PDB file of N, CA, C and O in Angstrom:
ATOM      1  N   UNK G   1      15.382   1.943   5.302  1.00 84.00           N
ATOM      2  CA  UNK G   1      14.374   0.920   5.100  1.00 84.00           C
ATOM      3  C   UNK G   1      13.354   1.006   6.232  1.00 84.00           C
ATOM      4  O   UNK G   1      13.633   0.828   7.418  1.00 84.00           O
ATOM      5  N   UNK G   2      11.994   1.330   5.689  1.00 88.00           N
ATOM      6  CA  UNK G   2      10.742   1.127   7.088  1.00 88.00           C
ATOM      7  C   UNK G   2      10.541  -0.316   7.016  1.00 88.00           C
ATOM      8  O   UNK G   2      10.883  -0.863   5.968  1.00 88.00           O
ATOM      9  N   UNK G   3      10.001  -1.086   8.031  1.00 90.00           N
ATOM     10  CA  UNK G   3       9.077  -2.196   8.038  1.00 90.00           C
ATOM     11  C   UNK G   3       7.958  -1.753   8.681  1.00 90.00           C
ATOM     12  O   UNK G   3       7.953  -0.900   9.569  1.00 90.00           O
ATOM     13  N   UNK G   4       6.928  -2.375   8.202  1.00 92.00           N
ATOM     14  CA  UNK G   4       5.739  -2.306   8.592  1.00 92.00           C
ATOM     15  C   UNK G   4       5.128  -3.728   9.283  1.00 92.00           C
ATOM     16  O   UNK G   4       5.790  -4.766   9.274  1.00 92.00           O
ATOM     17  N   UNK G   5       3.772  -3.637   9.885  1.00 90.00           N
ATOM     18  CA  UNK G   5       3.103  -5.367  10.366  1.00 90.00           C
ATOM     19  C   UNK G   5       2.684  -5.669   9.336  1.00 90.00           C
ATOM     20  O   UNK G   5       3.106  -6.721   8.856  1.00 90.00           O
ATOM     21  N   UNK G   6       1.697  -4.885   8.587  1.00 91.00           N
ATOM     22  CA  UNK G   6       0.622  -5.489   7.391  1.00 91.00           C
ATOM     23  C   UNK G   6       1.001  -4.358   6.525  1.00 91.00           C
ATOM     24  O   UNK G   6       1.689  -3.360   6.741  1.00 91.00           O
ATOM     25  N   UNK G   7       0.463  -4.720   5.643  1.00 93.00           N
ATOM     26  CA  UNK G   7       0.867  -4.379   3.501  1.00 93.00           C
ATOM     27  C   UNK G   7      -0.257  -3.261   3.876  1.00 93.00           C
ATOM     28  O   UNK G   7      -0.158  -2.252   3.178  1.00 93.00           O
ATOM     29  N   UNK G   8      -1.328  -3.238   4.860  1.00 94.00           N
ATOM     30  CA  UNK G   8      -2.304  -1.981   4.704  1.00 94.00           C
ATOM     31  C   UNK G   8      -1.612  -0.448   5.459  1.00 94.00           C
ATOM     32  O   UNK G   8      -1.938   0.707   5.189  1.00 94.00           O
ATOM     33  N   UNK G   9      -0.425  -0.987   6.608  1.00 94.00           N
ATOM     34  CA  UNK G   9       0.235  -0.178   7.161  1.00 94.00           C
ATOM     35  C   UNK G   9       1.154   0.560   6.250  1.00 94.00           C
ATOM     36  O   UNK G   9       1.124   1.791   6.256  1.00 94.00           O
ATOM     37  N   UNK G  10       2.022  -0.130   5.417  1.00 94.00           N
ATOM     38  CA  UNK G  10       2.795   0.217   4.674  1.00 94.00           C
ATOM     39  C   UNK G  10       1.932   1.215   3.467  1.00 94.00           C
ATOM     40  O   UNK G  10       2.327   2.319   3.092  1.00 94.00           O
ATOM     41  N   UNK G  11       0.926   0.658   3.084  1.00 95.00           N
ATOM     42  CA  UNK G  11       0.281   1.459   2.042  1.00 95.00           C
ATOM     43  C   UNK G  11       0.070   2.537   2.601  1.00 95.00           C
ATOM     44  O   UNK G  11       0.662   3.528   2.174  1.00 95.00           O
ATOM     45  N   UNK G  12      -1.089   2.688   4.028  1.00 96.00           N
ATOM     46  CA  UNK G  12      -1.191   3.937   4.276  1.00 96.00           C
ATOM     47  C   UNK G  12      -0.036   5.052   4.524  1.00 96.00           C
ATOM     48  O   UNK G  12      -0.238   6.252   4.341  1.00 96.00           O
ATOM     49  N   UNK G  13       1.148   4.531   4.946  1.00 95.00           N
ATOM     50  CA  UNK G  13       2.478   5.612   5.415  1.00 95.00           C
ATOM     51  C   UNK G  13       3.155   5.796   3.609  1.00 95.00           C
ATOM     52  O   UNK G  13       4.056   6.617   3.436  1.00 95.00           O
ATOM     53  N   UNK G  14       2.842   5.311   2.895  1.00 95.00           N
ATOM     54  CA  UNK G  14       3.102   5.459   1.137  1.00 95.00           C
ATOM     55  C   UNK G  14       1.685   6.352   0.530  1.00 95.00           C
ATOM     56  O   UNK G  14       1.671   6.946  -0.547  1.00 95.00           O
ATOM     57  N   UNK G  15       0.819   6.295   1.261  1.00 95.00           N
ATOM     58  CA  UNK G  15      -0.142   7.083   0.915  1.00 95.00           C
ATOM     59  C   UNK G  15      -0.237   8.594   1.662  1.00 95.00           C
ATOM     60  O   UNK G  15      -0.712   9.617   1.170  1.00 95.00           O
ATOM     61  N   UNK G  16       0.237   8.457   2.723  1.00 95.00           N
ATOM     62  CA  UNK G  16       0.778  10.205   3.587  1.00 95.00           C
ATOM     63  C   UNK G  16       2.542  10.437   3.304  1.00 95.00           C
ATOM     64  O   UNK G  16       3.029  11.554   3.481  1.00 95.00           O
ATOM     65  N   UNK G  17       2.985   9.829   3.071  1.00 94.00           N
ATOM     66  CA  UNK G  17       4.494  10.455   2.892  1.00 94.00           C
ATOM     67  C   UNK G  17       5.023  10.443   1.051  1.00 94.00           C
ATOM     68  O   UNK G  17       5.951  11.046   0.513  1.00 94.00           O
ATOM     69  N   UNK G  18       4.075   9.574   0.512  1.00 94.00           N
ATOM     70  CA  UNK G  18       5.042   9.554  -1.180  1.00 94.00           C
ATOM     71  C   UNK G  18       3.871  10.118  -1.605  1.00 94.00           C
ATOM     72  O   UNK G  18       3.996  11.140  -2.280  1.00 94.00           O
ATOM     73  N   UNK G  19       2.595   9.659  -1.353  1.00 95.00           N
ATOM     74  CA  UNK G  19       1.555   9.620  -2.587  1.00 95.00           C
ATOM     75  C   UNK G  19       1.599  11.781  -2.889  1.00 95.00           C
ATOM     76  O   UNK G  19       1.778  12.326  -3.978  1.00 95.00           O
ATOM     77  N   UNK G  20       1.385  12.453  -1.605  1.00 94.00           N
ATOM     78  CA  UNK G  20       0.677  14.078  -2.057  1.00 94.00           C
ATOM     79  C   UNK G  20       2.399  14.663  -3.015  1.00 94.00           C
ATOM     80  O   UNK G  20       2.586  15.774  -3.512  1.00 94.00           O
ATOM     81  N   UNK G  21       3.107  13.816  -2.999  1.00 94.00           N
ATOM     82  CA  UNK G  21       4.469  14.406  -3.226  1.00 94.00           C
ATOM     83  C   UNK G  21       4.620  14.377  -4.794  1.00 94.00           C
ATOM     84  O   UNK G  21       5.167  15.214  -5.513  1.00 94.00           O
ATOM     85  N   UNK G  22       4.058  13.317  -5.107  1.00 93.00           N
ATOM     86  CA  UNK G  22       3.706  12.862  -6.749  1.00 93.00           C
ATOM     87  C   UNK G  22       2.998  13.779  -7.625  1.00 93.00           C
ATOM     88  O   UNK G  22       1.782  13.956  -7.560  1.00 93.00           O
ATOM     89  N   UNK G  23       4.004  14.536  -8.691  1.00 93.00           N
ATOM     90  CA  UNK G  23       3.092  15.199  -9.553  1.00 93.00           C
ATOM     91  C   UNK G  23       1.992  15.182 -10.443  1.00 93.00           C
ATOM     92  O   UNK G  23       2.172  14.441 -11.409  1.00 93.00           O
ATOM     93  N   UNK G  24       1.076  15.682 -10.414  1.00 91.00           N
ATOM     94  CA  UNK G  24      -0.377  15.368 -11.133  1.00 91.00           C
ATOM     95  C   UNK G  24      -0.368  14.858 -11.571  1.00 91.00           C
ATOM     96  O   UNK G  24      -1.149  13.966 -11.242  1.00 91.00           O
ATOM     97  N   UNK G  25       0.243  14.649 -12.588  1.00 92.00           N
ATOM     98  CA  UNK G  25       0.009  13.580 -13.975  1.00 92.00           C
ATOM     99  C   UNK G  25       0.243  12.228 -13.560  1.00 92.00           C
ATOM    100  O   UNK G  25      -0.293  11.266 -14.109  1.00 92.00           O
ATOM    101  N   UNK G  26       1.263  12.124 -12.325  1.00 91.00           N
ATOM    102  CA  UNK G  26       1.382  10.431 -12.106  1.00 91.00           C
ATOM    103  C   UNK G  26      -0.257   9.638 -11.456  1.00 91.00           C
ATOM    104  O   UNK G  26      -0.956   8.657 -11.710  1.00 91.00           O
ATOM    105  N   UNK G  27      -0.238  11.028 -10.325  1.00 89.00           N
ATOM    106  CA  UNK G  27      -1.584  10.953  -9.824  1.00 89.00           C
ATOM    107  C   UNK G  27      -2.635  10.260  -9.925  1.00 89.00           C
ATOM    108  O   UNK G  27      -3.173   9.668  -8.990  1.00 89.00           O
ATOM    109  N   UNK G  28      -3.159  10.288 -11.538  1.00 88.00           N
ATOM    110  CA  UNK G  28      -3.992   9.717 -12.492  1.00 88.00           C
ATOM    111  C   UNK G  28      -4.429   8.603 -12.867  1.00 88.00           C
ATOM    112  O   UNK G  28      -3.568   7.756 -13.104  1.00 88.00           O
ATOM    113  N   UNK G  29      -5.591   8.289 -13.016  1.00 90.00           N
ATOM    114  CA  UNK G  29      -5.739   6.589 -13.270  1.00 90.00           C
ATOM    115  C   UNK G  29      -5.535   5.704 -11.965  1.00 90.00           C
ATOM    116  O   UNK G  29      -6.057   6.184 -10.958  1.00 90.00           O
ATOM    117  N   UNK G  30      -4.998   4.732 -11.836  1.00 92.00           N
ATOM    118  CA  UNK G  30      -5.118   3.451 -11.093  1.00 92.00           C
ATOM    119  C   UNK G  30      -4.662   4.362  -9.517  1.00 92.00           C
ATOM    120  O   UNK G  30      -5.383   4.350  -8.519  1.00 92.00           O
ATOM    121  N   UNK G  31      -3.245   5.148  -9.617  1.00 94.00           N
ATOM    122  CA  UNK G  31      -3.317   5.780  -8.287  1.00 94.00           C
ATOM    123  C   UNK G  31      -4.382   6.251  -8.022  1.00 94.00           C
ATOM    124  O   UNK G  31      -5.049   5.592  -7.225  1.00 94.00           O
ATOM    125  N   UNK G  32      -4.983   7.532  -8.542  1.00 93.00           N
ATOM    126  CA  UNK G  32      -5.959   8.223  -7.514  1.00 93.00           C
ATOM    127  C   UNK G  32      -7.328   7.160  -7.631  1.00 93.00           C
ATOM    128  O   UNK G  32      -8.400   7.693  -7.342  1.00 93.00           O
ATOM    129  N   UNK G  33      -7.362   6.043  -7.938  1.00 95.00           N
ATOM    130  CA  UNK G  33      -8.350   4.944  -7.656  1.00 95.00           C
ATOM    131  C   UNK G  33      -8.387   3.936  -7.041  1.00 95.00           C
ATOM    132  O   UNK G  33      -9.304   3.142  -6.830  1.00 95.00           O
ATOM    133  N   UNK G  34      -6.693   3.981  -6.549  1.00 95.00           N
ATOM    134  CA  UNK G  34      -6.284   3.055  -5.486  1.00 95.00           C
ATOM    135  C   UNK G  34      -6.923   3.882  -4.056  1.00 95.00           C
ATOM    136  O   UNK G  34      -7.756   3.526  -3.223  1.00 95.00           O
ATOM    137  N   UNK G  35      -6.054   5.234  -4.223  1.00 94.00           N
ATOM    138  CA  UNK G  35      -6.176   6.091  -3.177  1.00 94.00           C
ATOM    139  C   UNK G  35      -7.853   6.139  -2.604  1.00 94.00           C
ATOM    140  O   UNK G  35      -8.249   6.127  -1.438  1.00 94.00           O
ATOM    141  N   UNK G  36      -8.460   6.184  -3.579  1.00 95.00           N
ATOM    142  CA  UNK G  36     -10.014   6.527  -3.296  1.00 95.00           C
ATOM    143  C   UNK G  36     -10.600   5.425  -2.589  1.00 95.00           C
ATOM    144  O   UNK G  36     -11.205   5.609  -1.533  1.00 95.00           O
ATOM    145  N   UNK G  37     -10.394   3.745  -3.353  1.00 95.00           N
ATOM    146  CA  UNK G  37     -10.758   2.813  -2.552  1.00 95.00           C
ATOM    147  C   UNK G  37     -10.259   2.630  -1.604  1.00 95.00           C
ATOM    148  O   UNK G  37     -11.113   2.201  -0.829  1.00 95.00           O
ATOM    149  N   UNK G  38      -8.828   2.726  -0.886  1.00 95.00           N
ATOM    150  CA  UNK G  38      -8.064   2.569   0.503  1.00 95.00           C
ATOM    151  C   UNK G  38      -9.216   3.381   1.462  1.00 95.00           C
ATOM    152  O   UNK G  38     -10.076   2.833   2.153  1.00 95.00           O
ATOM    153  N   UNK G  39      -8.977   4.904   1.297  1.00 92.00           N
ATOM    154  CA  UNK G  39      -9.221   6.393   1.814  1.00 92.00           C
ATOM    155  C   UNK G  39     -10.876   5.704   2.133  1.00 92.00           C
ATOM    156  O   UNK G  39     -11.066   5.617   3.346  1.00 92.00           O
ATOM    157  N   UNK G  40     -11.700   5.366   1.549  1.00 94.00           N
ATOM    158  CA  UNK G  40     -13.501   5.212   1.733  1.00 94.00           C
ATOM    159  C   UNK G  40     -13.506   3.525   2.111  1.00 94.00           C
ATOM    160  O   UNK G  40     -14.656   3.198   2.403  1.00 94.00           O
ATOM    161  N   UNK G  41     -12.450   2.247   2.196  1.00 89.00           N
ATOM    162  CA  UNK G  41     -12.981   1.566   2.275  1.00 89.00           C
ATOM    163  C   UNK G  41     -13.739   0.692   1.438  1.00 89.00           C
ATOM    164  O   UNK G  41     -14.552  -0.087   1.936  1.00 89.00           O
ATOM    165  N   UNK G  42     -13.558   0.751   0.325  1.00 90.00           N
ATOM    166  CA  UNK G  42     -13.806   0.556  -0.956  1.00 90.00           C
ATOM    167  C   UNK G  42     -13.552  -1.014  -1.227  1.00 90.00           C
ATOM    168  O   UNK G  42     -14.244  -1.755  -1.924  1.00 90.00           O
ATOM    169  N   UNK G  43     -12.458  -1.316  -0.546  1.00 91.00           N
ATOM    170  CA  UNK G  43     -11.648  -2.838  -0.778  1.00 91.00           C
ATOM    171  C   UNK G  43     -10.408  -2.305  -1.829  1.00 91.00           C
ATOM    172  O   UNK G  43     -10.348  -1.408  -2.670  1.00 91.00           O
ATOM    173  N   UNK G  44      -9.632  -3.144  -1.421  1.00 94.00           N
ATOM    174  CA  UNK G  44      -8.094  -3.011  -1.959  1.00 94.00           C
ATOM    175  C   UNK G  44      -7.253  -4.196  -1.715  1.00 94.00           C
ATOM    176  O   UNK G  44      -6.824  -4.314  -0.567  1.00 94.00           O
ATOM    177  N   UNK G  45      -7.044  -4.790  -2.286  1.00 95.00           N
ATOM    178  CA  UNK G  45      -6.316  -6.300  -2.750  1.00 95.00           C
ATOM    179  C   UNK G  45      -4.676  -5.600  -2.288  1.00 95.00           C
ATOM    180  O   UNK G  45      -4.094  -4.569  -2.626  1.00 95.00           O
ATOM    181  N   UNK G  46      -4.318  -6.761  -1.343  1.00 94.00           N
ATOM    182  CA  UNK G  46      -2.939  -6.993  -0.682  1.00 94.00           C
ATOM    183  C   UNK G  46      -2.191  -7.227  -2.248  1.00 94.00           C
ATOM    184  O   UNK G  46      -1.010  -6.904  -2.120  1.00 94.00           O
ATOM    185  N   UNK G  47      -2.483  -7.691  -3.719  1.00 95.00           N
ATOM    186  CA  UNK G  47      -1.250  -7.646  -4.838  1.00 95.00           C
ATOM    187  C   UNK G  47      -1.485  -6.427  -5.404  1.00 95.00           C
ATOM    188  O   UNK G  47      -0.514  -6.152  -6.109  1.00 95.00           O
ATOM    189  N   UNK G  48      -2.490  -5.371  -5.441  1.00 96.00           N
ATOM    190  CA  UNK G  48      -2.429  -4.459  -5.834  1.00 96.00           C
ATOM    191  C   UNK G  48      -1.928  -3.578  -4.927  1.00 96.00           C
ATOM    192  O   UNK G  48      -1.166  -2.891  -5.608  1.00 96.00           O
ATOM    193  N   UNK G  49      -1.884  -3.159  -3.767  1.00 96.00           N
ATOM    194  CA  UNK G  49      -1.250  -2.385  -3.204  1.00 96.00           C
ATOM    195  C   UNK G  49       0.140  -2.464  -3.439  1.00 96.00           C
ATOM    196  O   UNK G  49       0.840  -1.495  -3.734  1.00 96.00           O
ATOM    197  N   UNK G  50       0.689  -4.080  -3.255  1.00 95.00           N
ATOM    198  CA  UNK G  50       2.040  -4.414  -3.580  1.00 95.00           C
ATOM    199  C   UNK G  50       2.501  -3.839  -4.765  1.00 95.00           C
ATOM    200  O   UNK G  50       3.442  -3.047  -4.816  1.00 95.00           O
ATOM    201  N   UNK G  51       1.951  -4.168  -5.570  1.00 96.00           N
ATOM    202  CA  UNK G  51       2.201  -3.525  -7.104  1.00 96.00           C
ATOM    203  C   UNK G  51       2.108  -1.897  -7.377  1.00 96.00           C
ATOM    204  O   UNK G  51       2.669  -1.403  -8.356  1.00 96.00           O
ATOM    205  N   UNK G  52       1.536  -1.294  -6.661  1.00 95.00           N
ATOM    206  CA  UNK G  52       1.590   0.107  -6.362  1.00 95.00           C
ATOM    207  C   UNK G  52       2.914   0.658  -5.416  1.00 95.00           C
ATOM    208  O   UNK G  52       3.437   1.755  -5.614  1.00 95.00           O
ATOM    209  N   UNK G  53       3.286  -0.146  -4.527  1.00 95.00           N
ATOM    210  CA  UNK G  53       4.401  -0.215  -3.737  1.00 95.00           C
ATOM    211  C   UNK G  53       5.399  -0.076  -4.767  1.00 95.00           C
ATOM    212  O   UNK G  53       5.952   0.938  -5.195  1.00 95.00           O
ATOM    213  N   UNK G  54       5.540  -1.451  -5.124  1.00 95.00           N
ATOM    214  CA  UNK G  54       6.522  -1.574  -5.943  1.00 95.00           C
ATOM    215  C   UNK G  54       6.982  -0.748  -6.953  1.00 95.00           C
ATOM    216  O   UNK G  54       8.191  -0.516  -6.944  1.00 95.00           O
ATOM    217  N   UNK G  55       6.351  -0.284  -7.763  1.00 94.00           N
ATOM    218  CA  UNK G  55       6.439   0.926  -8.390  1.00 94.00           C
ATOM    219  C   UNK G  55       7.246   2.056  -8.332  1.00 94.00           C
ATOM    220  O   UNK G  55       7.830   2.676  -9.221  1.00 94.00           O
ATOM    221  N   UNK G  56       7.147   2.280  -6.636  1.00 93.00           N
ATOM    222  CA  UNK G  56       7.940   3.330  -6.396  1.00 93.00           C
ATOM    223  C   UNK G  56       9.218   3.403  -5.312  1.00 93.00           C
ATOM    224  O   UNK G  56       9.791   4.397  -4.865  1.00 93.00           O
ATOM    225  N   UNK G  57       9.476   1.813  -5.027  1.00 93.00           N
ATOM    226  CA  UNK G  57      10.057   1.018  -4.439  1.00 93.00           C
ATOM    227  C   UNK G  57      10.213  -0.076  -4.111  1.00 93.00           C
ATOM    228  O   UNK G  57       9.219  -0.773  -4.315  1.00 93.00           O
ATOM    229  N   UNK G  58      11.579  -0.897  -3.392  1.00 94.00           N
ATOM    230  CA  UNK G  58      11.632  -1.947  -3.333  1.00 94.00           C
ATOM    231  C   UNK G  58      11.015  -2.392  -2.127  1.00 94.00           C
ATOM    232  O   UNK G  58      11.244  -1.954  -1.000  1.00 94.00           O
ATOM    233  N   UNK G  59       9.898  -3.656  -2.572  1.00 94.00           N
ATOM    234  CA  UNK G  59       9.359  -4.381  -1.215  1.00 94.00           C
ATOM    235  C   UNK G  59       9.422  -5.823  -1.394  1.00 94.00           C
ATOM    236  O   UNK G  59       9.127  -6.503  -2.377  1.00 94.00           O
ATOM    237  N   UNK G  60       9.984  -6.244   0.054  1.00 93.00           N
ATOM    238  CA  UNK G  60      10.189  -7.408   0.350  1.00 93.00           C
ATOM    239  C   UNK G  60       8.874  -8.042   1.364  1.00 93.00           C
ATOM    240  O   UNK G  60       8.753  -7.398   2.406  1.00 93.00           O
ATOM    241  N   UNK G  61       8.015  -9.050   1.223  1.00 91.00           N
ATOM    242  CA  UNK G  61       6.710  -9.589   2.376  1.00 91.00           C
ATOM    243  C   UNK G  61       6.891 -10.607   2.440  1.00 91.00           C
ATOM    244  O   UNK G  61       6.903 -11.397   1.496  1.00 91.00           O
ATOM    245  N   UNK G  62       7.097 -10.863   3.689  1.00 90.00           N
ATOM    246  CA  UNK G  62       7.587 -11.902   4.472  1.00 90.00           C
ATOM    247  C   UNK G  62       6.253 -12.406   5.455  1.00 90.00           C
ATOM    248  O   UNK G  62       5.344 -11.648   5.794  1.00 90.00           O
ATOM    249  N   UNK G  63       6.322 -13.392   5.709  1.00 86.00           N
ATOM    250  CA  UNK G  63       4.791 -13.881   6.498  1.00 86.00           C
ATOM    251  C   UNK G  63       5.533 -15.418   7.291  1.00 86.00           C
ATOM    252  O   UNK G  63       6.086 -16.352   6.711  1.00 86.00           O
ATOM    253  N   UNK G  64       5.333 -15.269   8.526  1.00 82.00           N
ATOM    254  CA  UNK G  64       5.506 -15.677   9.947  1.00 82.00           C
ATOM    255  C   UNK G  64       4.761 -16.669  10.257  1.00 82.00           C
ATOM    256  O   UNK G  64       3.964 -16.050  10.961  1.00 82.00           O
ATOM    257  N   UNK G  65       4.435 -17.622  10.278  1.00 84.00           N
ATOM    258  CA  UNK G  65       3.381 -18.394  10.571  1.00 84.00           C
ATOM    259  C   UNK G  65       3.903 -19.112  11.755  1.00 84.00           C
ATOM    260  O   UNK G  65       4.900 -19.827  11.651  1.00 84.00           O
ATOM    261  N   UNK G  66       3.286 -18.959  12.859  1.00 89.00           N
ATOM    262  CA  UNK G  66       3.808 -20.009  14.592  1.00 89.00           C
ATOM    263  C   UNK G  66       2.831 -21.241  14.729  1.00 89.00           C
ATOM    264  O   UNK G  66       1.646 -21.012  14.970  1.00 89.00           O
ATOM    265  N   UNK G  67       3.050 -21.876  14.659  1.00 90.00           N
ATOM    266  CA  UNK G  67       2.111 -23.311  15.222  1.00 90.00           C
ATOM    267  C   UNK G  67       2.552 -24.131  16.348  1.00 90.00           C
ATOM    268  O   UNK G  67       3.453 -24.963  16.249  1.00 90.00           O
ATOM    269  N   UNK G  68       1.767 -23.831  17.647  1.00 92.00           N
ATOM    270  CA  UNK G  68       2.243 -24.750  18.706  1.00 92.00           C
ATOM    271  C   UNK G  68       0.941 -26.275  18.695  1.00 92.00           C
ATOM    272  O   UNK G  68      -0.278 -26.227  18.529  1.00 92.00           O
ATOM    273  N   UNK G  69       1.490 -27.008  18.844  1.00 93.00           N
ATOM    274  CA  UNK G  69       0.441 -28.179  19.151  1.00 93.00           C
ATOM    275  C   UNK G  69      -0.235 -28.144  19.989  1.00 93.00           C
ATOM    276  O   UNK G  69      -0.191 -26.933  20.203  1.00 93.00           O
ATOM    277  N   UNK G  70      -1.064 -28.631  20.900  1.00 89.00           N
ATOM    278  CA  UNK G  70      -2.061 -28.814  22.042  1.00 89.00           C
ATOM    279  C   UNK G  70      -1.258 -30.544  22.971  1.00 89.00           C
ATOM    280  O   UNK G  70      -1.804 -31.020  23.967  1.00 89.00           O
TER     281      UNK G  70
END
């Protein structure tokens, strides 16, 4: 199991270690248009990455919130 800080960390290490490993045909459509908007900056929605995650594994996102008073 990796953890990552942010859903953009995790995408990019799913985008250098799973994504070139994937044969052409999966490639196609929404991946290589995810890939393109991440890669240029394009914008990429934290449920779509998830949902691209998910796909090819199990992810759990968890979010931390600290509040000290004044």
């Amino acid at each position: 199991m990796k953890t990552f800080t942010s859903m953009e960390e995790a995408f990019q290490w799913w985008l250098t270690n799973i994504y070139p490993s994937l044969p052409a045909e999966v490639k196609k459509g929404k991946l290589t248009y995810a890939w393109r908007d991440f890669t240029y900056n394009r914008g990429i929605s934290h449920a779509r990455m998830k949902e691209i995650l998910s796909e090819f594994g199990d992810i759990e996102v968890l979010t931390l919130i600290k509040y000290s008073p004044k």
